[in-house]
Short mmCIF file of C-alpha atoms in Angstrom, two decimals:
data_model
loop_
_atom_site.label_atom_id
_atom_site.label_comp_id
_atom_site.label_asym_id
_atom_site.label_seq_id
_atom_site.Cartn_x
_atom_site.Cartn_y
_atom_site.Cartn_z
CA UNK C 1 -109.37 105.34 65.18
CA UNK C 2 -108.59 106.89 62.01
CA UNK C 3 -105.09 108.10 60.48
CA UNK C 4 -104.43 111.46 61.70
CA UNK C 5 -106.41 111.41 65.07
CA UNK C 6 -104.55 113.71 68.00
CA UNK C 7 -104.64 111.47 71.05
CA UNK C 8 -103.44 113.92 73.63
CA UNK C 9 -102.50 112.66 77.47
CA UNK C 10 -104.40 113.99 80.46
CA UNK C 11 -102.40 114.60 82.71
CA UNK C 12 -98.96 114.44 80.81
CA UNK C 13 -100.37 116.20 77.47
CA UNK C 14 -98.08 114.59 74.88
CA UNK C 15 -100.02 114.17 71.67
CA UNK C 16 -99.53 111.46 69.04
CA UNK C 17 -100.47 111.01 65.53
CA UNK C 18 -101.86 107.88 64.44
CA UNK C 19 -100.31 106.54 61.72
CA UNK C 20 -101.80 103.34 61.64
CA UNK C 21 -103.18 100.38 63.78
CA UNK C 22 -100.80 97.48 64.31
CA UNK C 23 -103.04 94.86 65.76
CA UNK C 24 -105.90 94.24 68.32
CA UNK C 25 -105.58 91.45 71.10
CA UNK C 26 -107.77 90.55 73.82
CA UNK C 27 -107.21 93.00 75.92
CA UNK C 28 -106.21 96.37 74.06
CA UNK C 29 -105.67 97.85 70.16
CA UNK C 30 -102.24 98.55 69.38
CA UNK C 31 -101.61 101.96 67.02
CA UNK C 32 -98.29 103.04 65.20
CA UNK C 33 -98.25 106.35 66.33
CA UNK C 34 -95.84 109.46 65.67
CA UNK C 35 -94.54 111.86 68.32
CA UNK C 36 -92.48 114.73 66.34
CA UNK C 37 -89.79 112.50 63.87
CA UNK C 38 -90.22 109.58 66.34
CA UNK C 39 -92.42 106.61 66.00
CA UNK C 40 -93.80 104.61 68.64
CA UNK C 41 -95.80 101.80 69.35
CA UNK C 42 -99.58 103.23 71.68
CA UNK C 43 -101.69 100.77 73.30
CA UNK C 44 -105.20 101.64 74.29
CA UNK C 45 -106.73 99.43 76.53
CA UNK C 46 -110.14 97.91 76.91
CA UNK C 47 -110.32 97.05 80.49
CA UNK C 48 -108.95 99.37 83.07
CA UNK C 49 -107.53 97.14 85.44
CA UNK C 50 -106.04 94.05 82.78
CA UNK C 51 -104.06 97.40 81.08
CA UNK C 52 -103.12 98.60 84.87
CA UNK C 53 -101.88 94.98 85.20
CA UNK C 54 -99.77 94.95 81.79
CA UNK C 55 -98.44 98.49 82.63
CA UNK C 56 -97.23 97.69 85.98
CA UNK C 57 -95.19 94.71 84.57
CA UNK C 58 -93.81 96.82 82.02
CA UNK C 59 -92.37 99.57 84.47
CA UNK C 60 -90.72 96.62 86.52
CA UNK C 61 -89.15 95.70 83.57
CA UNK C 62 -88.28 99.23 81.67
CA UNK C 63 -86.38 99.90 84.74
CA UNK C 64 -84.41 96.41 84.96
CA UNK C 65 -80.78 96.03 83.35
CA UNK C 66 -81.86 93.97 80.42
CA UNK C 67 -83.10 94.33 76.78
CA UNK C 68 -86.18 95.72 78.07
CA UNK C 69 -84.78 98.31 80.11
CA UNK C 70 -86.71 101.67 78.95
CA UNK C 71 -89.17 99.62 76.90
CA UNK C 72 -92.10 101.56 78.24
CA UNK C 73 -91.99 105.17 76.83
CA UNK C 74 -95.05 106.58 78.54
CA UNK C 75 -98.68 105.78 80.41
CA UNK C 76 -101.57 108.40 80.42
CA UNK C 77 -105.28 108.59 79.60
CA UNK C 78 -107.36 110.42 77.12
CA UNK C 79 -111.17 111.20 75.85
CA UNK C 80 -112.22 109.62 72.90
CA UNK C 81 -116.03 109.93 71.73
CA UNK C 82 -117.20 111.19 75.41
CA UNK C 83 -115.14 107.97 77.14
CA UNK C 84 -111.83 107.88 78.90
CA UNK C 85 -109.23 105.58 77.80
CA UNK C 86 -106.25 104.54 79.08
CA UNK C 87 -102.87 104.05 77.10
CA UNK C 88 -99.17 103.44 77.02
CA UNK C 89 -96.53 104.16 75.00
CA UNK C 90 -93.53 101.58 73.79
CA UNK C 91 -91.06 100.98 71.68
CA UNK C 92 -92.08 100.61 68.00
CA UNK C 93 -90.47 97.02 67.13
CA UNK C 94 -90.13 96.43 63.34
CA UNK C 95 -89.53 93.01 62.07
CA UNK C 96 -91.65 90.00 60.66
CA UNK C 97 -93.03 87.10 62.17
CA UNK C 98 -90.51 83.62 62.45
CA UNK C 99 -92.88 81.67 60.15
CA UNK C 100 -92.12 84.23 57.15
CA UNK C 101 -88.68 85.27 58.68
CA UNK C 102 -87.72 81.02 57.48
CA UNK C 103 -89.56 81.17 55.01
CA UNK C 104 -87.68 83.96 53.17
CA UNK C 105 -83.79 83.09 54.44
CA UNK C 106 -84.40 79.22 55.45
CA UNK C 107 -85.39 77.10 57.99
CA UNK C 108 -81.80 76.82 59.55
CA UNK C 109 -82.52 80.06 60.86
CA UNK C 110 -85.04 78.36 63.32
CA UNK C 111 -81.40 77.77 65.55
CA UNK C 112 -80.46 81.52 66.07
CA UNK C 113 -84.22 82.55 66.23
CA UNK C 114 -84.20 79.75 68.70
CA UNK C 115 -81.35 81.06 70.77
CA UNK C 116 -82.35 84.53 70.99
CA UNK C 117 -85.81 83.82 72.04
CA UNK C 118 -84.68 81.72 74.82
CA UNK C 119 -82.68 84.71 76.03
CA UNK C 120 -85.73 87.16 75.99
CA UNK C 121 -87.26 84.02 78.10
CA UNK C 122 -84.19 83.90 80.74
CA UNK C 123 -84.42 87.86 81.25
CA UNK C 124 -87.83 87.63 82.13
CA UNK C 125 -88.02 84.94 84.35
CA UNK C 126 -85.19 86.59 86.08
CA UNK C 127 -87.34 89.57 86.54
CA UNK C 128 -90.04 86.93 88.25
CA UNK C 129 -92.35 87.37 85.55
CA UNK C 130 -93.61 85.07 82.46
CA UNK C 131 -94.55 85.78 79.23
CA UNK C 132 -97.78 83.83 79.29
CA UNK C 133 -99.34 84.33 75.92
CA UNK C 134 -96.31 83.03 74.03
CA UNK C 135 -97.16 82.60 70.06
CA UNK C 136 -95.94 83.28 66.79
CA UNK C 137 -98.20 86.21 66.30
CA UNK C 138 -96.65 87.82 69.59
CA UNK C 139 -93.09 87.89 68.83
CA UNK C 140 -91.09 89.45 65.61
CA UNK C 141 -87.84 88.35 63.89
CA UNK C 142 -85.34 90.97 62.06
CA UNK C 143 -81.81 91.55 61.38
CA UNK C 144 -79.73 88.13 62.12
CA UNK C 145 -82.63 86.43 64.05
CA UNK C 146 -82.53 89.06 66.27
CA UNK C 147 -86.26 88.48 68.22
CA UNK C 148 -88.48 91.32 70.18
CA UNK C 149 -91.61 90.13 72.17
CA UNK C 150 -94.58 92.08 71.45
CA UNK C 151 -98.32 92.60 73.53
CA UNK C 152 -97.24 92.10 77.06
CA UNK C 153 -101.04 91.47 77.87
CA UNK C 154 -100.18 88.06 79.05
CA UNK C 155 -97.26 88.71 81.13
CA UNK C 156 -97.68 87.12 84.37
CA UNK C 157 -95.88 87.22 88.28
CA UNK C 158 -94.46 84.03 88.67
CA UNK C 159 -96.64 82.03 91.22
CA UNK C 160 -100.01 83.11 90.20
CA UNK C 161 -102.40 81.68 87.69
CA UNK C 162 -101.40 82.66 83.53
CA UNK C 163 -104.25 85.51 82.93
CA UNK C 164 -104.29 85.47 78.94
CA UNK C 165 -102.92 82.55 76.90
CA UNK C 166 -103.57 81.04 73.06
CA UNK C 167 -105.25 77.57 73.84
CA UNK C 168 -102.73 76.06 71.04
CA UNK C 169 -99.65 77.10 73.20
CA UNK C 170 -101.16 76.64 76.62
CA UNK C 171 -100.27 73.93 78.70
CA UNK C 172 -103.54 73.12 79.83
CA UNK C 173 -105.11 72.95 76.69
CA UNK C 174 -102.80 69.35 75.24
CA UNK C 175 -103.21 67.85 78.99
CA UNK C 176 -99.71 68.70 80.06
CA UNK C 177 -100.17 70.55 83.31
CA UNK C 178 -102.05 73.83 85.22
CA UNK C 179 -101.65 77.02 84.51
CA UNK C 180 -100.00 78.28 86.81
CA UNK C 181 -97.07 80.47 86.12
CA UNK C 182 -93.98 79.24 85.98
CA UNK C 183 -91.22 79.03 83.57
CA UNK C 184 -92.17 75.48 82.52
CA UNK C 185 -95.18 76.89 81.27
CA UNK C 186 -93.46 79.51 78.54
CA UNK C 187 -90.96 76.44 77.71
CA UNK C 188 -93.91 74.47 76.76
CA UNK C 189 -95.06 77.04 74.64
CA UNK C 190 -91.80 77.53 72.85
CA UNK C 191 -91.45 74.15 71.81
CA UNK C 192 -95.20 74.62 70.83
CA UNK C 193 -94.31 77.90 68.79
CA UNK C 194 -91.18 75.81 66.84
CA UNK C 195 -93.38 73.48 65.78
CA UNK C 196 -95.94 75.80 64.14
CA UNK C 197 -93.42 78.30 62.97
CA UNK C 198 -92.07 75.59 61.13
CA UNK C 199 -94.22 73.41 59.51
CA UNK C 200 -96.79 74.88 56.55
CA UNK C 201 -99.80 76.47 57.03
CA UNK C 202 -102.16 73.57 56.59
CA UNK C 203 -100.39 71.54 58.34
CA UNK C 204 -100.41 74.01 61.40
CA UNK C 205 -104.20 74.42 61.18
CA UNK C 206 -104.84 70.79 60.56
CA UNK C 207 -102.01 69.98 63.36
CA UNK C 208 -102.61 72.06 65.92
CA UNK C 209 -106.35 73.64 65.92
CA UNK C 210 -108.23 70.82 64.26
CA UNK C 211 -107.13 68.21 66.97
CA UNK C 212 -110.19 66.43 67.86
CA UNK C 213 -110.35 66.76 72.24
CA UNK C 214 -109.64 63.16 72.72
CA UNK C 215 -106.41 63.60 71.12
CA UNK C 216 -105.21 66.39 72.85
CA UNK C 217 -102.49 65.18 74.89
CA UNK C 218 -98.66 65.52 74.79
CA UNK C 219 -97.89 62.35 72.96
CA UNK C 220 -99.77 64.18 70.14
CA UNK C 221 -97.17 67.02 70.33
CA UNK C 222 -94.29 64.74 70.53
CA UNK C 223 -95.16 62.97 67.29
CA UNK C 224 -95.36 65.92 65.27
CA UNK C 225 -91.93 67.08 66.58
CA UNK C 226 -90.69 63.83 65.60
CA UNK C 227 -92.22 64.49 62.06
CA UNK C 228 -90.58 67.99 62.07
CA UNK C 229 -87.10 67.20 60.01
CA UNK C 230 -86.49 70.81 60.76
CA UNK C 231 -86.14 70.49 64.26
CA UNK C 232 -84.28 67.26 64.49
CA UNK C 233 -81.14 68.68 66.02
CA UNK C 234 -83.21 70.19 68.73
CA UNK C 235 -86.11 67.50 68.96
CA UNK C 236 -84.33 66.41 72.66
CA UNK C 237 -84.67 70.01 73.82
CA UNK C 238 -88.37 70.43 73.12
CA UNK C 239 -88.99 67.08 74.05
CA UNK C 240 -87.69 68.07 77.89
CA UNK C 241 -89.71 71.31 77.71
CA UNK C 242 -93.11 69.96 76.29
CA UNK C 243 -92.78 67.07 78.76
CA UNK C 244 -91.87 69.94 81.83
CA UNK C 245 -88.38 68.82 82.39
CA UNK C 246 -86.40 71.76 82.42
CA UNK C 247 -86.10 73.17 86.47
CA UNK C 248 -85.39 76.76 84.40
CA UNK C 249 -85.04 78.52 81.45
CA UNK C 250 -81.65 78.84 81.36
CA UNK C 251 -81.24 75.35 82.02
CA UNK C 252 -83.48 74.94 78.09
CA UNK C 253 -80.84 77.80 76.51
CA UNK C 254 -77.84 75.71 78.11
CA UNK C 255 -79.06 72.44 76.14
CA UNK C 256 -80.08 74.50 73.42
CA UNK C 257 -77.18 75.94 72.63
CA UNK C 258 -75.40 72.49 72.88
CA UNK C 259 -78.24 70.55 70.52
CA UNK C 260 -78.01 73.03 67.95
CA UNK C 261 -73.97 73.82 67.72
CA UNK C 262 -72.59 74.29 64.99
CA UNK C 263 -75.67 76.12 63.44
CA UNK C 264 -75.96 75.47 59.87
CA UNK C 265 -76.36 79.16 58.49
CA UNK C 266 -73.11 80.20 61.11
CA UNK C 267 -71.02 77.18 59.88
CA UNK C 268 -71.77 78.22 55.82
CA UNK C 269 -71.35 81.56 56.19
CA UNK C 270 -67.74 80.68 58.28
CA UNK C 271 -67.06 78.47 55.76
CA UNK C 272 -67.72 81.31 52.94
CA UNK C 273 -65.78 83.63 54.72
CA UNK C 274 -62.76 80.89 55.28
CA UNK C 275 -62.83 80.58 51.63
CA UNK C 276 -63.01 83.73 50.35
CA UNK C 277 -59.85 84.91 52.82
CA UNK C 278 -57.74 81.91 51.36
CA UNK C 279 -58.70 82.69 47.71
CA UNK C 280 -57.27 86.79 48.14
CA UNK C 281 -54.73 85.58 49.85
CA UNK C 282 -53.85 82.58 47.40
CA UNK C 283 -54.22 85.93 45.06
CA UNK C 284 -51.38 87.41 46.47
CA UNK C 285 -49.46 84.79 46.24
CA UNK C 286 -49.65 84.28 43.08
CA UNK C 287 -49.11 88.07 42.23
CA UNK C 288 -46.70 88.23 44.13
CA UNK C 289 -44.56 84.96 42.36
CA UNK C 290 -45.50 86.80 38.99
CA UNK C 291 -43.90 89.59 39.96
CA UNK C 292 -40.78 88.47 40.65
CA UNK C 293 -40.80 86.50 37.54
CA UNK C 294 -41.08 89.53 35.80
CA UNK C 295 -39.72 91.98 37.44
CA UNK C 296 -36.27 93.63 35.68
CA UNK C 297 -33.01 92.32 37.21
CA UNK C 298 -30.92 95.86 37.74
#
């Protein structure tokens, strides 16, 4: 679909501009589309009932009370080259992906990043759902390692089996349990994501994809997270979660929060501020001694 193209809805006849496409996953192409001054994020789907699926998660969670309350703008269909396709509408999340998010301001940022994904986990598992296809690709990091999960294809109701999932983050893939959903399952993938959003590229294509089958177990996991200097402060965390020892994802966030206190970046930029508030007021001081050196006695 071309820039420029008019998708109109059916039944609720907004029309969007395309500005752009965004990405393409399994189940659906993703286009940065424009609606007046407004941009948004449109999702055409391939297969009726997997984008049915995806949208119905969605609306249970654009109407709960957490950060993706009102992420789902709009759902309609529309012809395109003598078919009918259906789409939704979401937020248009900017940001970058965590591997070039450290790689520009640092791997300490890994901690925050770390923090706030974890939260995004909690909310969602508190809705009853999981995340599923949980990867590097499908989240993005801006601001002060603020994080926004993106292609909601994979989102699963807790209890049932995980419908889409990277075979590098999925459980069953390394050995380390079913499918099933549960929030063990998106842990495991986290502590699958750290690792590969921070080591280098070849070593995260020679790490992860080129494992030869016989290898593929968790014990391979847990040595390269032991190699990872990065994550040393939080190597006990995803150690728990890639072994399935966490009862919840809040439990994870708990011992995350512990493992990785006092973040490095926090704890430098406190210090800078610290220092810069005793040097103006040292400043003052000092002007203020010089003044009444200097001052004319009446």
């Amino acid at each position: 679909m071309s820039f420029g193209t008019i998708i109109q809805g059916k039944w609720h006849k907004r029309e969007y501009r395309v500005e752009r496409l965004l990405g393409e996953g399994a189940n659906g192409k993703v286009y940065l589309v424009r609606r007046g001054k407004q941009t948004y994020a449109l999702k055409i789907g391939f297969d009726t009932v997997d984008h049915q699926s995806e949208v119905n998660a969605l609306k249970a969670l654009s109407k709960s009370n957490t950060s993706f309350r009102h992420y789902l703008l709009d759902v309609d269909d529309f012809h395109y080259q003598g078919r009918e396709l259906p789409f939704c509408v979401m937020r248009y999340v900017k940001g970058q992906t965590m591997s070039d998010f450290v790689i520009q301001r640092g791997q300490d940022w890994v901690y925050i990043i770390g923090t706030n994904l974890l939260r995004k986990l909690v909310e969602l598992h508190g809705q009853r759902y999981i995340f599923g296809d949980l990867k590097v690709e499908n989240m993005l990091v801006s601001g002060y390692g603020d994080v926004e999960l993106i292609d909601f294809g994979g989102v699963t109701p807790m209890g049932r089996s995980v419908k889409q999932f990277t075979v590098v983050y999925d459980r069953g893939y390394w050995g380390g349990g079913s499918r099933s959903a549960d929030e063990a399952y998106d842990l495991f993938a986290f502590a699958v994501l750290l690792i590969s959003g921070t080591a280098t590229a070849a070593v995260r294509k020679q790490g992860l994809q080129q494992v030869l089958p016989q290898n593929r177990n968790v014990h391979t996991l847990l040595d390269m997270l032991h190699a990872n200097k990065h994550l040393s402060h939080v190597e006990p965390v995803l150690r728990k979660a890639l072994m399935g020892q966490y009862a919840s994802s809040g439990e994870a966030l708990a011992e995350w929060r512990k493992q990785s206190y006092p973040r490095p970046v926090l704890a430098a930029r406190a210090m800078r501020g610290s220092m810069l508030k005793l040097c103006f007021a040292a400043s003052l001081l000092l002007f203020g001694f010089t003044v009444y050196l200097f001052w004319p006695l009446p």
